[in-house]
Short mmCIF file of C-alpha atoms and ligand atoms in Angstrom, two decimals:
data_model
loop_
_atom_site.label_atom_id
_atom_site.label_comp_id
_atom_site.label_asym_id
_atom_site.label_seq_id
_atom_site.Cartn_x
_atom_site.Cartn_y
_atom_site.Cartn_z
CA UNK A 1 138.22 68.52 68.45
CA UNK A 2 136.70 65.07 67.46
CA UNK A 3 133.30 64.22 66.74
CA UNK A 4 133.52 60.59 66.98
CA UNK A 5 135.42 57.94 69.29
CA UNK A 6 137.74 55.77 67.04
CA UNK A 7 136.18 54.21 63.64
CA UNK A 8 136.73 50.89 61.91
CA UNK A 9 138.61 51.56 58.84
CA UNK A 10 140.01 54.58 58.82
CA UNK A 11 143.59 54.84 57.67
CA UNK A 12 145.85 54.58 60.56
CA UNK A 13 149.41 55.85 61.69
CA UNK A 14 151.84 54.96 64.55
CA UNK A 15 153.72 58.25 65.49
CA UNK A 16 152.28 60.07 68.03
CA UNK A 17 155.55 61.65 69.76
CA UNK A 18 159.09 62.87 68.81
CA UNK A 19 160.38 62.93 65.16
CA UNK A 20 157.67 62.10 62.55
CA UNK A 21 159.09 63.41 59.34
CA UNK A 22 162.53 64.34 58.11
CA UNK A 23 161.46 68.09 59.32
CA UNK A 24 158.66 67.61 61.68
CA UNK A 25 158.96 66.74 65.10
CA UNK A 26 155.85 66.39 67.83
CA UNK A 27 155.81 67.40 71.27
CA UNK A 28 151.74 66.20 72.87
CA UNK A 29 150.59 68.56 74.67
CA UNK A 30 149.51 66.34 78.17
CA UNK A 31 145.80 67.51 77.34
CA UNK A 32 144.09 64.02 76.50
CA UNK A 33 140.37 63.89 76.53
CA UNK A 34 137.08 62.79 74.52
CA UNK A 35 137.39 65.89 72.65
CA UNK A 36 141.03 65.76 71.81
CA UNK A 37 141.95 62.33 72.01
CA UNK A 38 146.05 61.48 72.83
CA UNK A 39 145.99 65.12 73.77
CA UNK A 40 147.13 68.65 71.37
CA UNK A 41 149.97 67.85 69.13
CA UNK A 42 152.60 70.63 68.97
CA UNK A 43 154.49 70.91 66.11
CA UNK A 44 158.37 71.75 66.06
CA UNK A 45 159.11 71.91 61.94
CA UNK A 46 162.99 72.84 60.98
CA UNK A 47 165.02 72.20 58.11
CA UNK A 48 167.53 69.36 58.89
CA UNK A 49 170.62 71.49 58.42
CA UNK A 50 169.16 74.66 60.06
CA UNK A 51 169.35 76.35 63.70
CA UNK A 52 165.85 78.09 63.25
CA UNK A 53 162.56 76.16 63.73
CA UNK A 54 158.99 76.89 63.41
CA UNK A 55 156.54 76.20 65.94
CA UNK A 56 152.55 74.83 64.82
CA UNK A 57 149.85 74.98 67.37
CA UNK A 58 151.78 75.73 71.01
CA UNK A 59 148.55 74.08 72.69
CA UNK A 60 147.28 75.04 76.03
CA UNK A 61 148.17 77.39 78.45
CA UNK A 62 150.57 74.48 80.18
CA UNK A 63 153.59 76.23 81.04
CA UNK A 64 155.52 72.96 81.50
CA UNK A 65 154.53 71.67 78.29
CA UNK A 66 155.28 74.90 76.59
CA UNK A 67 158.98 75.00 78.29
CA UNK A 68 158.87 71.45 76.71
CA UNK A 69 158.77 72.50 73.38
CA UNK A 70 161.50 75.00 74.25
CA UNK A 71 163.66 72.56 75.29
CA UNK A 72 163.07 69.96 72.61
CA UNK A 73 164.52 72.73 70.07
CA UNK A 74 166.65 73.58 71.95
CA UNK A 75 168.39 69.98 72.24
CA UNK A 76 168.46 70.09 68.41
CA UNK A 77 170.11 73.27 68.40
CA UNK A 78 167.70 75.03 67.32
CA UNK A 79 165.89 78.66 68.44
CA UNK A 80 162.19 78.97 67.55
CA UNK A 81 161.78 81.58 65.30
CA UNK A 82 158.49 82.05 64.85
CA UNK A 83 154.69 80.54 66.30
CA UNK A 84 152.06 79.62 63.59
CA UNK A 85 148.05 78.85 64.19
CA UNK A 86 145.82 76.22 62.33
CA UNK A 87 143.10 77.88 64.13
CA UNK A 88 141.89 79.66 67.23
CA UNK A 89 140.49 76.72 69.76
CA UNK A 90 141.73 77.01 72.65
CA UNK A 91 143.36 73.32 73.02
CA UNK A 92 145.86 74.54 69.69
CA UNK A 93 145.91 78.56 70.70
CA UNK A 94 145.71 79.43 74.21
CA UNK A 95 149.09 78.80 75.19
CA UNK A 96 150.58 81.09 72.31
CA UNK A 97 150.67 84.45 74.18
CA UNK A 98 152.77 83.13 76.82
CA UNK A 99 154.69 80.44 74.36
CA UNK A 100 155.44 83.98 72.00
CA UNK A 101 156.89 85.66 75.21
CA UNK A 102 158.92 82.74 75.86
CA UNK A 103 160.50 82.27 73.11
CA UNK A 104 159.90 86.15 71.89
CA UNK A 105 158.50 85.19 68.80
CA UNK A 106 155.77 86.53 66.45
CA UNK A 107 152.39 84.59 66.31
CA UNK A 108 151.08 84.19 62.81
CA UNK A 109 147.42 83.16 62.26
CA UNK A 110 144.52 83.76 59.84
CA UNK A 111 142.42 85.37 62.25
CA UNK A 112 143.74 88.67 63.21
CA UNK A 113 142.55 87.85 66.84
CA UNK A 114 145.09 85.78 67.28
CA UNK A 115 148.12 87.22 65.83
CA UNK A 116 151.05 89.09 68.00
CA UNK A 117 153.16 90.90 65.49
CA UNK A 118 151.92 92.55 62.09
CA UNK A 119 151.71 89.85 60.06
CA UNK A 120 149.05 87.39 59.55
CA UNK A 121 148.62 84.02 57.22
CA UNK A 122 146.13 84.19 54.47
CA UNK A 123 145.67 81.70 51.03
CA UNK A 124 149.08 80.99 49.23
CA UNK A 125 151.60 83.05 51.64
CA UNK A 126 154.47 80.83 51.87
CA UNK A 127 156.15 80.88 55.26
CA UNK A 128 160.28 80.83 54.83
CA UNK A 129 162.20 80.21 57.89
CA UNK A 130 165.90 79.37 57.57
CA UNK A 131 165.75 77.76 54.26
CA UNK A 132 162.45 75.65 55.58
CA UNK A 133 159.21 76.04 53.00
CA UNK A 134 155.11 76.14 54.33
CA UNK A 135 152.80 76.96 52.07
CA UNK A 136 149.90 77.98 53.68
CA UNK A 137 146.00 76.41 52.57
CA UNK A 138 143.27 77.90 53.52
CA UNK A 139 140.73 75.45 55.30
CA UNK A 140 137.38 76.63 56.78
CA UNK A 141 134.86 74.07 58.10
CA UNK A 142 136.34 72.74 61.13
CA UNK A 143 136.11 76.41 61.99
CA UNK A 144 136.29 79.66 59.86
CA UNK A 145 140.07 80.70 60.36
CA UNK A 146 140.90 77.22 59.89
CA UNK A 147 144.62 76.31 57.87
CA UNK A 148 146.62 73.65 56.85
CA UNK A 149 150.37 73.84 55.99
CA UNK A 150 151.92 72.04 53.78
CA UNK A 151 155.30 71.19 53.87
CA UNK A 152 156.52 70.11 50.61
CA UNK A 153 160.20 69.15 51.37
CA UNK A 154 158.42 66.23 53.60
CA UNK A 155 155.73 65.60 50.97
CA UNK A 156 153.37 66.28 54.36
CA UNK A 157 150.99 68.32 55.23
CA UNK A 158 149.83 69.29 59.06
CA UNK A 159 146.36 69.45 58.86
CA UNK A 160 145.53 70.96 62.64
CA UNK A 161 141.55 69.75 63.32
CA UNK A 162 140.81 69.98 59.60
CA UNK A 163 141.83 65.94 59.65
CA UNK A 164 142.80 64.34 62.59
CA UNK A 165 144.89 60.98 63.19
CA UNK A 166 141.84 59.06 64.58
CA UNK A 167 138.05 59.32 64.19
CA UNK A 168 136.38 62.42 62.40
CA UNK A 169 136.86 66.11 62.80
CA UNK A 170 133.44 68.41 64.14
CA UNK A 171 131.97 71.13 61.72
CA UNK A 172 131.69 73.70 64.85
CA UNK A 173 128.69 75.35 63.72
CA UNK A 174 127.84 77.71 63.41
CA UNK A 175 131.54 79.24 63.10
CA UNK A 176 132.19 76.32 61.00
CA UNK A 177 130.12 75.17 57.71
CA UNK A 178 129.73 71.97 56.40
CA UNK A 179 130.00 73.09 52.12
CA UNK A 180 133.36 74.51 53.36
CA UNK A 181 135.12 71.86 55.06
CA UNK A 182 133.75 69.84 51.77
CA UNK A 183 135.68 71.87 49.59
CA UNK A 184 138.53 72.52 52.44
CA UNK A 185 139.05 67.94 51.96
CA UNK A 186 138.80 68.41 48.23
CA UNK A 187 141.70 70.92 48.54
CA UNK A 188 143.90 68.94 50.64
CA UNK A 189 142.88 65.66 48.05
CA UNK A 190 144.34 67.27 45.33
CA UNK A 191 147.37 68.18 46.79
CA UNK A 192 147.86 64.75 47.73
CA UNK A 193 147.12 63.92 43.47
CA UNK A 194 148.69 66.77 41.85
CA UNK A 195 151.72 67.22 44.82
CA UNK A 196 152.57 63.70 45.98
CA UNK A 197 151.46 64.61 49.80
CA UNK A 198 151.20 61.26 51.06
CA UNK A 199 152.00 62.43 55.26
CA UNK A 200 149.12 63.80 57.39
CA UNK A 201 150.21 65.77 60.25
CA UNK A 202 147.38 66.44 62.39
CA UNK A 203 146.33 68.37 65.41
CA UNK A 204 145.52 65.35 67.21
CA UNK A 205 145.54 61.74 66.74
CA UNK A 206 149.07 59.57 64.77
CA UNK A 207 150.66 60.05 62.14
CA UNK A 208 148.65 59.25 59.03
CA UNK A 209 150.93 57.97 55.85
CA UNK A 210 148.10 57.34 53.39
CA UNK A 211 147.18 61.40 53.44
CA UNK A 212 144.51 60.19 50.15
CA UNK A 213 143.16 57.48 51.70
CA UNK A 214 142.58 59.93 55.18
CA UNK A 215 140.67 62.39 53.09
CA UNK A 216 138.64 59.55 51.16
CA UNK A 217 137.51 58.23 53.96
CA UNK A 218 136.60 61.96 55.38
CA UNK A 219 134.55 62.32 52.27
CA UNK A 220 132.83 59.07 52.25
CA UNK A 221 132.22 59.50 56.32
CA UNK A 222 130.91 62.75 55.57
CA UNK A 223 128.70 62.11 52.81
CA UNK A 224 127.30 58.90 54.74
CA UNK A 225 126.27 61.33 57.66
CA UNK A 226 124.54 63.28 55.35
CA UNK A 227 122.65 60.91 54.31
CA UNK A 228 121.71 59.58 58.13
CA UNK A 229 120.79 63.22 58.81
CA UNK A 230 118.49 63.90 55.76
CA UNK A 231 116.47 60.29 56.21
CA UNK A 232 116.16 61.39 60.31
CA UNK A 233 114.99 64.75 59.03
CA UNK A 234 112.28 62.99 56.74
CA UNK A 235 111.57 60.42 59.27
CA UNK A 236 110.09 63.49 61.47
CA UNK A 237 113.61 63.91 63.95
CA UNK A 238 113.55 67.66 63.14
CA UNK A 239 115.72 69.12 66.29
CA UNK A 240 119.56 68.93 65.92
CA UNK A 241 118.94 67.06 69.44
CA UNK A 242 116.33 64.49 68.03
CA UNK A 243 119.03 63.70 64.93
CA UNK A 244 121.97 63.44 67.26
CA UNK A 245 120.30 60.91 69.25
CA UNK A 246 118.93 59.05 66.49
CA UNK A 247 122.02 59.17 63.81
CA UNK A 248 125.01 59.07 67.00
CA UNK A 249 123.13 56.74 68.87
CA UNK A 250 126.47 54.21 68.36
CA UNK A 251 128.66 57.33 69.60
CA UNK A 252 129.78 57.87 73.65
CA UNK A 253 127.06 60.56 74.95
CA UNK A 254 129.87 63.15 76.05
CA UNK A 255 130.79 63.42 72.52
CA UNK A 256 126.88 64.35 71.49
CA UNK A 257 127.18 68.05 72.23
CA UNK A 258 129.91 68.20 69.52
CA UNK A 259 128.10 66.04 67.17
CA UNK A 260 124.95 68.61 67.55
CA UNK A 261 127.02 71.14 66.09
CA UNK A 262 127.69 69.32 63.18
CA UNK A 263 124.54 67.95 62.69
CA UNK A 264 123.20 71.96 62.59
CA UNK A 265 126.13 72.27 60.15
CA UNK A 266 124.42 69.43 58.38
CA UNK A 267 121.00 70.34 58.77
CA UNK A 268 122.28 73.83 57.27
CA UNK A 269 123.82 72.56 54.15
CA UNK A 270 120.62 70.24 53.83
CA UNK A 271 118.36 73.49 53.57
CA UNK A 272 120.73 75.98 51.76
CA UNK A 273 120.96 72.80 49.06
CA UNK A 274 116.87 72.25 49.01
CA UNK A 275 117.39 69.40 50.12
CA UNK A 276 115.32 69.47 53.06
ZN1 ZN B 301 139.67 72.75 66.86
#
């Protein structure tokens, strides 16, 4: 779920389908729109030398594009042993019920909503399937029950809508929260300082291989929005409406609804922080 059409520089990647990292292979989900650019990207992750794979974010209800991702493991000789969640939108989640029954697998996720099987995901569970290693990050903003996993083998992480491979992620307010997903990019900057990540696998978008530089630029994009929204706030635009159309004025209009809901996540963080 983007907030805004492509950016000038931003960090950019070239793999959008097929084999990515040593472990991580994408299947796009045939999905593409304003709102989720190339389309969902569903992620097959195995250890080289193993039959058993993991799948990320099955995508929508599509049932050829879910027999896709069968297949694709399949070809690598590989069974799916088990479905994971970055989060509960509907272009990453609402194929897993029927992808679980496919492949009769258990469906992990933070939010207990989501989950088929007993067990869920939460901060630090690591995720061990046939020798492969996730560790799981929590990262609200994007959405509450958002999470990124990172796979340290591949010095990657996949980062579902928390970054994305093009333009800027929404803070779905009110669900989401703008001094979360703050803290959520601090989090994934620090692994990329104190755990070499240098791959971004995201929910949408390429393939980013400067993982620092992505979540730089997410800081500096987000802290330069803040700005736009506090001067429209002074300047009298006091709606969420009157901002969007003043600060997004440069943005297509069918992205505006989404940027409204960050800019009440902004307008939020502006008040909680007296800043406004
Ligand atoms: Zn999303």
């Amino acid at each position: 779920m983007t907030e805004a059409a492509p950016l000038p520089g931003r960090p950019r990647g070239g793999v959008l389908s097929g084999p990515a990292t040593a472990r991580a292979v994408n299947v796009l989900a045939p999905n593409p729109s304003a709102m989720t650019l190339d389309g969902t990207n569903t992620w097959i992750v195995a250890e080289p030398d193993s039959d058993l794979a993991v799948v990320i974010d099955p995508g929508p209800l599509d049932e050829a594009h879910l027999h896709h991702v069968v297949a694709t493991a399949e070809q690598a000789g590989r069974r799916i042993a088990l479905t994971l969640l970055t989060h509960g939108h509907p272009d990453h989640a609402e194929g897993a019920g029927r992808f679980a029954e496919l492949t009769s697998t258990k469906v992990r996720a933070l939010d207990p909503a989501l989950r088929l099987g007993d067990e869920g995901l939460g901060a630090g569970d690591v995720v061990a399937v046939g020798g492969l290693e996730l560790r799981v990050i929590t990262t609200p903003g994007h959405t509450a029950d958002s999470l990124c996993f990172h796979l340290p083998a591949d010095r990657a992480v996949l980062t579902g809508d928390t970054v994305l491979g093009r333009g800027t992620t929404v803070v779905a307010h009110p669900d989401g929260r703008l001094g979360d997903y703050l803290d959520s990019l601090r989090r994934l900057r620090s692994l990329t300082v104190d755990d070499g990540v240098h791959t971004v696998l995201p929910g949408h978008g390429p393939v980013l291989e400067d993982a620092q530089g992505a979540v730089d630029f997410y800081l500096a994009h987000r802290a330069h929005r803040l700005a736009q929204v506090e001067t429209a706030f002074e300047n009298g635009h006091r709606t969420a409406s009157e901002v969007v159309a003043h600060v997004y004025a440069d943005v297509d209009r069918s992205l505006w609804p989404a940027a409204e809901l960050s800019v009440r996540a902004q307008l939020e963080y502006l008040g909680e922080h007296g800043i406004i």
